[in-house]
XYZ file of C-alpha atoms in Angstrom:
353
model
C 114.028 84.105 91.154
C 113.629 80.776 90.991
C 115.615 79.278 94.533
C 114.058 80.439 97.219
C 113.742 83.883 98.521
C 116.872 84.914 101.075
C 115.912 86.179 104.392
C 117.309 87.853 106.876
C 115.551 88.667 110.391
C 117.223 91.788 113.229
C 115.169 91.095 115.971
C 114.540 87.683 117.297
C 112.551 88.711 120.190
C 108.824 87.697 121.199
C 107.248 88.044 117.845
C 110.616 86.506 115.993
C 108.847 83.348 117.558
C 106.116 83.021 115.442
C 108.184 84.263 112.023
C 109.712 81.527 112.130
C 107.028 79.028 112.904
C 105.775 80.518 109.844
C 109.297 80.147 107.677
C 109.924 76.803 109.217
C 106.260 75.303 109.043
C 104.356 77.698 106.331
C 106.931 79.048 103.320
C 109.961 76.224 103.925
C 111.070 75.832 99.806
C 110.080 79.185 99.133
C 111.557 81.425 101.384
C 115.534 80.872 103.503
C 116.548 82.308 106.489
C 119.648 82.910 105.846
C 120.938 85.340 108.718
C 120.052 86.570 111.986
C 120.598 89.297 114.280
C 119.954 90.494 117.642
C 121.547 92.673 121.211
C 121.056 89.355 122.966
C 122.716 87.035 121.843
C 121.642 84.170 122.951
C 118.438 84.907 122.207
C 120.022 85.014 117.889
C 121.718 81.996 118.620
C 118.072 80.266 119.487
C 116.155 81.158 116.201
C 119.531 80.293 114.082
C 120.120 77.110 115.454
C 115.877 76.089 114.631
C 116.248 77.507 110.707
C 119.927 76.682 110.027
C 120.777 80.255 110.150
C 124.055 81.593 110.872
C 124.367 84.656 113.796
C 125.835 88.007 112.432
C 126.787 91.483 113.947
C 123.682 94.185 113.453
C 122.842 96.191 110.146
C 126.210 95.558 108.447
C 126.212 91.880 108.983
C 122.996 91.316 107.927
C 123.741 93.671 104.403
C 127.075 91.407 104.156
C 125.205 88.201 103.583
C 123.263 89.183 100.660
C 119.460 88.826 101.981
C 116.694 89.439 99.617
C 114.162 90.860 102.264
C 114.805 91.654 105.941
C 111.872 91.433 108.410
C 112.356 94.108 110.970
C 111.057 92.860 114.545
C 112.877 95.148 116.527
C 111.437 97.503 119.201
C 108.808 99.752 117.781
C 111.152 103.104 118.667
C 113.807 101.669 116.665
C 111.932 100.744 113.560
C 112.658 103.873 111.224
C 115.829 104.232 112.408
C 116.498 100.228 111.734
C 114.293 100.388 108.439
C 116.269 103.255 106.647
C 119.579 101.407 107.408
C 119.179 98.627 105.485
C 117.087 100.665 102.788
C 120.358 103.245 102.588
C 122.571 99.437 102.235
C 120.208 98.798 99.234
C 117.922 96.518 100.988
C 114.104 95.344 100.700
C 112.133 95.503 104.106
C 109.424 94.299 105.778
C 108.508 95.660 109.080
C 106.501 94.946 111.858
C 104.006 97.412 113.375
C 103.643 100.001 113.760
C 105.450 100.963 110.950
C 107.452 103.406 113.028
C 105.894 105.864 115.681
C 106.200 108.980 114.433
C 104.226 109.969 110.974
C 107.505 111.801 109.398
C 109.364 108.415 110.230
C 106.928 106.449 108.310
C 107.130 109.173 105.114
C 110.938 109.140 105.440
C 110.569 105.052 105.367
C 108.490 104.966 102.306
C 110.432 107.650 100.355
C 113.538 106.351 100.970
C 112.571 103.017 99.339
C 110.676 104.320 97.086
C 113.671 106.252 95.696
C 115.727 103.105 96.032
C 113.102 100.952 94.168
C 113.171 98.731 97.214
C 110.216 97.046 98.828
C 109.410 98.417 102.652
C 106.153 96.028 103.350
C 104.537 96.851 106.604
C 103.149 93.540 108.562
C 99.140 93.841 108.975
C 98.134 90.280 108.985
C 94.643 90.236 110.840
C 93.831 91.546 107.249
C 94.448 87.824 105.824
C 91.910 86.451 108.397
C 89.021 84.843 106.978
C 86.526 86.339 108.861
C 88.293 89.689 108.458
C 87.941 88.379 104.419
C 84.652 87.923 104.480
C 83.021 90.568 106.485
C 84.771 93.258 104.318
C 83.740 91.136 100.791
C 80.364 91.909 102.874
C 80.971 95.513 103.393
C 81.836 95.807 100.096
C 79.059 93.867 98.204
C 76.469 95.934 99.921
C 75.271 93.604 102.181
C 75.138 96.107 105.497
C 73.700 98.732 103.343
C 74.525 102.114 104.974
C 76.779 101.446 108.601
C 75.235 102.430 111.628
C 78.122 101.185 114.464
C 81.220 99.899 114.327
C 83.510 98.835 116.985
C 86.489 96.872 118.413
C 87.396 95.618 122.142
C 91.064 93.787 123.349
C 90.628 92.120 126.284
C 94.296 91.130 126.501
C 96.705 90.041 129.499
C 99.915 91.855 130.241
C 101.410 91.827 133.381
C 103.130 93.779 135.508
C 106.704 91.569 133.807
C 106.478 92.282 130.321
C 106.879 96.446 131.654
C 109.751 95.717 132.947
C 111.631 95.343 130.257
C 113.896 98.520 129.078
C 111.235 99.519 126.272
C 107.614 98.355 126.708
C 105.086 101.069 127.697
C 107.544 103.859 127.226
C 106.978 106.980 124.906
C 109.934 107.575 123.638
C 110.064 103.199 122.460
C 106.380 102.160 122.399
C 103.435 103.203 123.781
C 100.503 101.705 125.663
C 97.668 99.130 124.752
C 97.077 101.787 121.911
C 100.153 101.686 119.925
C 101.328 98.135 121.196
C 98.181 95.503 120.995
C 95.783 97.640 119.447
C 97.449 98.780 116.540
C 95.634 95.590 115.202
C 92.478 96.726 115.186
C 93.170 99.872 114.797
C 93.717 98.413 111.498
C 90.722 96.521 111.361
C 88.283 98.928 112.114
C 89.380 100.813 109.403
C 89.238 98.631 106.534
C 86.471 97.052 107.145
C 84.337 100.042 108.320
C 86.022 102.902 106.371
C 88.219 106.203 107.894
C 87.861 107.965 110.944
C 86.451 111.844 110.832
C 86.806 112.387 114.770
C 87.931 110.840 117.944
C 87.621 111.797 121.394
C 89.946 109.384 123.791
C 90.690 108.666 127.363
C 93.399 106.156 128.591
C 95.084 105.491 131.578
C 97.552 103.051 133.336
C 94.757 101.114 135.598
C 96.838 97.893 137.184
C 100.328 98.048 135.284
C 103.314 99.947 136.073
C 104.113 102.365 132.620
C 104.490 105.936 131.193
C 101.735 105.191 128.880
C 98.101 103.309 129.230
C 96.988 99.848 130.055
C 93.788 100.689 129.130
C 91.562 103.129 126.207
C 88.497 103.836 125.804
C 87.231 106.502 122.903
C 84.528 107.205 120.960
C 84.904 107.650 117.272
C 82.917 109.485 114.371
C 83.729 107.786 110.992
C 83.982 110.002 107.587
C 80.075 108.314 106.291
C 78.277 109.091 109.498
C 78.745 105.992 111.264
C 79.656 105.866 114.943
C 81.878 103.302 117.228
C 83.747 102.660 119.655
C 87.292 101.692 120.190
C 87.759 99.602 123.665
C 91.623 98.570 124.370
C 92.890 96.947 128.065
C 96.249 94.345 128.853
C 94.587 94.764 132.471
C 92.654 91.743 131.303
C 93.063 88.512 133.837
C 93.593 86.130 133.700
C 94.833 85.589 129.683
C 93.903 86.881 126.817
C 90.364 86.190 126.464
C 88.981 88.517 123.301
C 89.496 90.692 120.476
C 86.829 91.353 118.195
C 85.021 93.898 115.876
C 81.221 94.201 115.416
C 79.177 96.032 112.718
C 75.676 96.899 113.087
C 74.395 98.123 109.377
C 70.944 98.719 108.287
C 71.355 95.606 106.256
C 72.722 93.357 108.700
C 74.885 92.594 112.005
C 77.951 91.259 112.430
C 80.776 90.341 114.871
C 84.456 88.472 114.619
C 85.117 87.410 117.660
C 88.399 84.646 119.406
C 91.645 85.707 120.668
C 92.782 87.323 117.089
C 89.633 88.119 115.330
C 89.437 85.196 114.038
C 85.587 83.332 114.426
C 82.632 84.828 113.082
C 80.241 84.854 116.081
C 77.611 86.639 114.312
C 76.385 87.127 110.624
C 72.574 88.262 110.849
C 71.606 89.545 107.284
C 68.180 90.711 107.127
C 68.070 89.134 103.321
C 69.570 85.727 103.858
C 71.542 84.427 100.725
C 72.177 80.768 100.230
C 74.901 79.788 101.640
C 75.217 82.340 105.029
C 74.196 79.648 107.392
C 77.347 78.700 106.339
C 79.534 81.008 106.908
C 80.723 80.818 110.656
C 82.147 77.622 109.700
C 83.383 78.402 106.351
C 85.324 81.762 107.547
C 86.728 81.038 110.742
C 89.909 79.274 112.111
C 91.300 77.943 115.977
C 93.878 79.714 116.542
C 97.017 79.052 119.153
C 97.786 82.833 120.027
C 96.842 86.513 119.503
C 99.342 86.957 116.955
C 96.949 84.305 114.868
C 97.335 83.171 111.370
C 97.744 86.226 108.947
C 101.674 86.467 108.878
C 102.479 83.259 106.506
C 100.197 84.268 104.008
C 100.629 87.926 104.417
C 104.263 87.359 103.849
C 103.970 84.712 100.770
C 102.122 87.932 99.394
C 104.808 89.481 99.914
C 107.391 87.216 98.718
C 105.533 86.856 95.544
C 105.514 90.558 95.113
C 109.346 90.836 95.271
C 109.825 87.760 92.644
C 108.335 89.039 90.175
C 110.527 92.837 90.410
C 107.426 94.694 91.786
C 107.453 96.770 95.062
C 103.424 97.782 95.202
C 103.548 95.127 98.335
C 99.567 93.865 99.489
C 100.478 96.133 102.761
C 102.708 99.311 102.201
C 104.105 102.376 104.253
C 100.823 104.606 102.520
C 98.730 101.764 103.829
C 100.682 100.653 107.441
C 99.806 104.848 108.352
C 96.343 104.975 108.368
C 96.340 102.974 111.815
C 99.520 105.331 112.371
C 96.988 108.524 111.967
C 94.651 106.852 113.809
C 96.236 106.291 116.664
C 97.957 110.091 116.986
C 94.747 110.974 116.771
C 93.477 109.234 119.998
C 96.765 109.937 121.845
C 96.222 113.387 120.949
C 92.645 113.543 122.271
C 94.007 112.179 125.797
C 96.528 114.845 125.733
C 94.465 117.982 124.462
C 90.981 116.737 125.790
C 88.356 116.112 123.954
C 87.079 115.373 120.194
C 89.483 115.722 117.413
C 89.456 115.680 114.029
C 91.778 113.277 111.537
C 91.523 115.879 108.615
C 93.971 117.993 111.204
C 96.522 115.618 110.762
C 97.305 115.705 114.663
C 100.251 114.588 116.047
C 100.817 113.227 120.094
C 103.437 115.050 122.020
C 104.252 111.980 124.024
C 104.217 109.275 121.447
C 108.295 108.423 119.508
C 109.265 111.257 121.669
């Protein structure tokens, strides 16, 4: 596949603007958006005009445009339906977070893609942040020793207007701050600190009016024996001001901060190595929004997998399901009260229903 990869885009709303920037500014020459579709024609027309693509009518229109890959950027509650429909039409897909709202739907997506020999990639762009990669590498090298404590904080701002659309904050289509915003950070927490064994969570709508929660907290027990915390809200005012991860080990302290896990704010090992003083400068980046700058490197990896005729994308459904299963454990804990073990494969009685 020597020519640019032909891209279709399903859904031209909020997150699609980040994809527009990536395809226009970072992947020009590697990928070409040939078609896009949205239920709101004006959104599709603006997106298409910016990239020289054409507007098509829904899933059939996208498939008829013969894309090599379609980016599914629709509402969370529609991810499974749209991905499965595209796979049935023989199309490779990349789906935004969360992979799906129900674990059984995610498994159906994985199996359908495998049966047809197609790609089903799940976006986890923060794994491509230099700060995240440094800390994960330090964990793998043993520089933290035994991890004692790990946690994430997401202090972002979404006003009531955000929740007044037809789907945000609703159990059937979205969930709350944990499912929509902090899902990135649930992934990041396990990616650097290892799998979670059990959680005890609480959440509620504090400032905004929505079915699900705009604020949540949780205690976490990791399989390694480490403890942790999750703290997330969209009731920060007046702006997004923090999305951070901290890690306490017997041999080092680290904190990744900024608004998108984009800056090394603390790196203090017990035993210093040459270059440790330069870590914050070398592995931090400035970002314009909470989306960060990881979409481009992630999508480039997917394109390379596609060009090589492989399906083992950088983050597939199984990896994407790690944060989904943690999410369901958190919601199950809220519903039942008390600690919930992930070994029991808990499934929320509300999310996605």
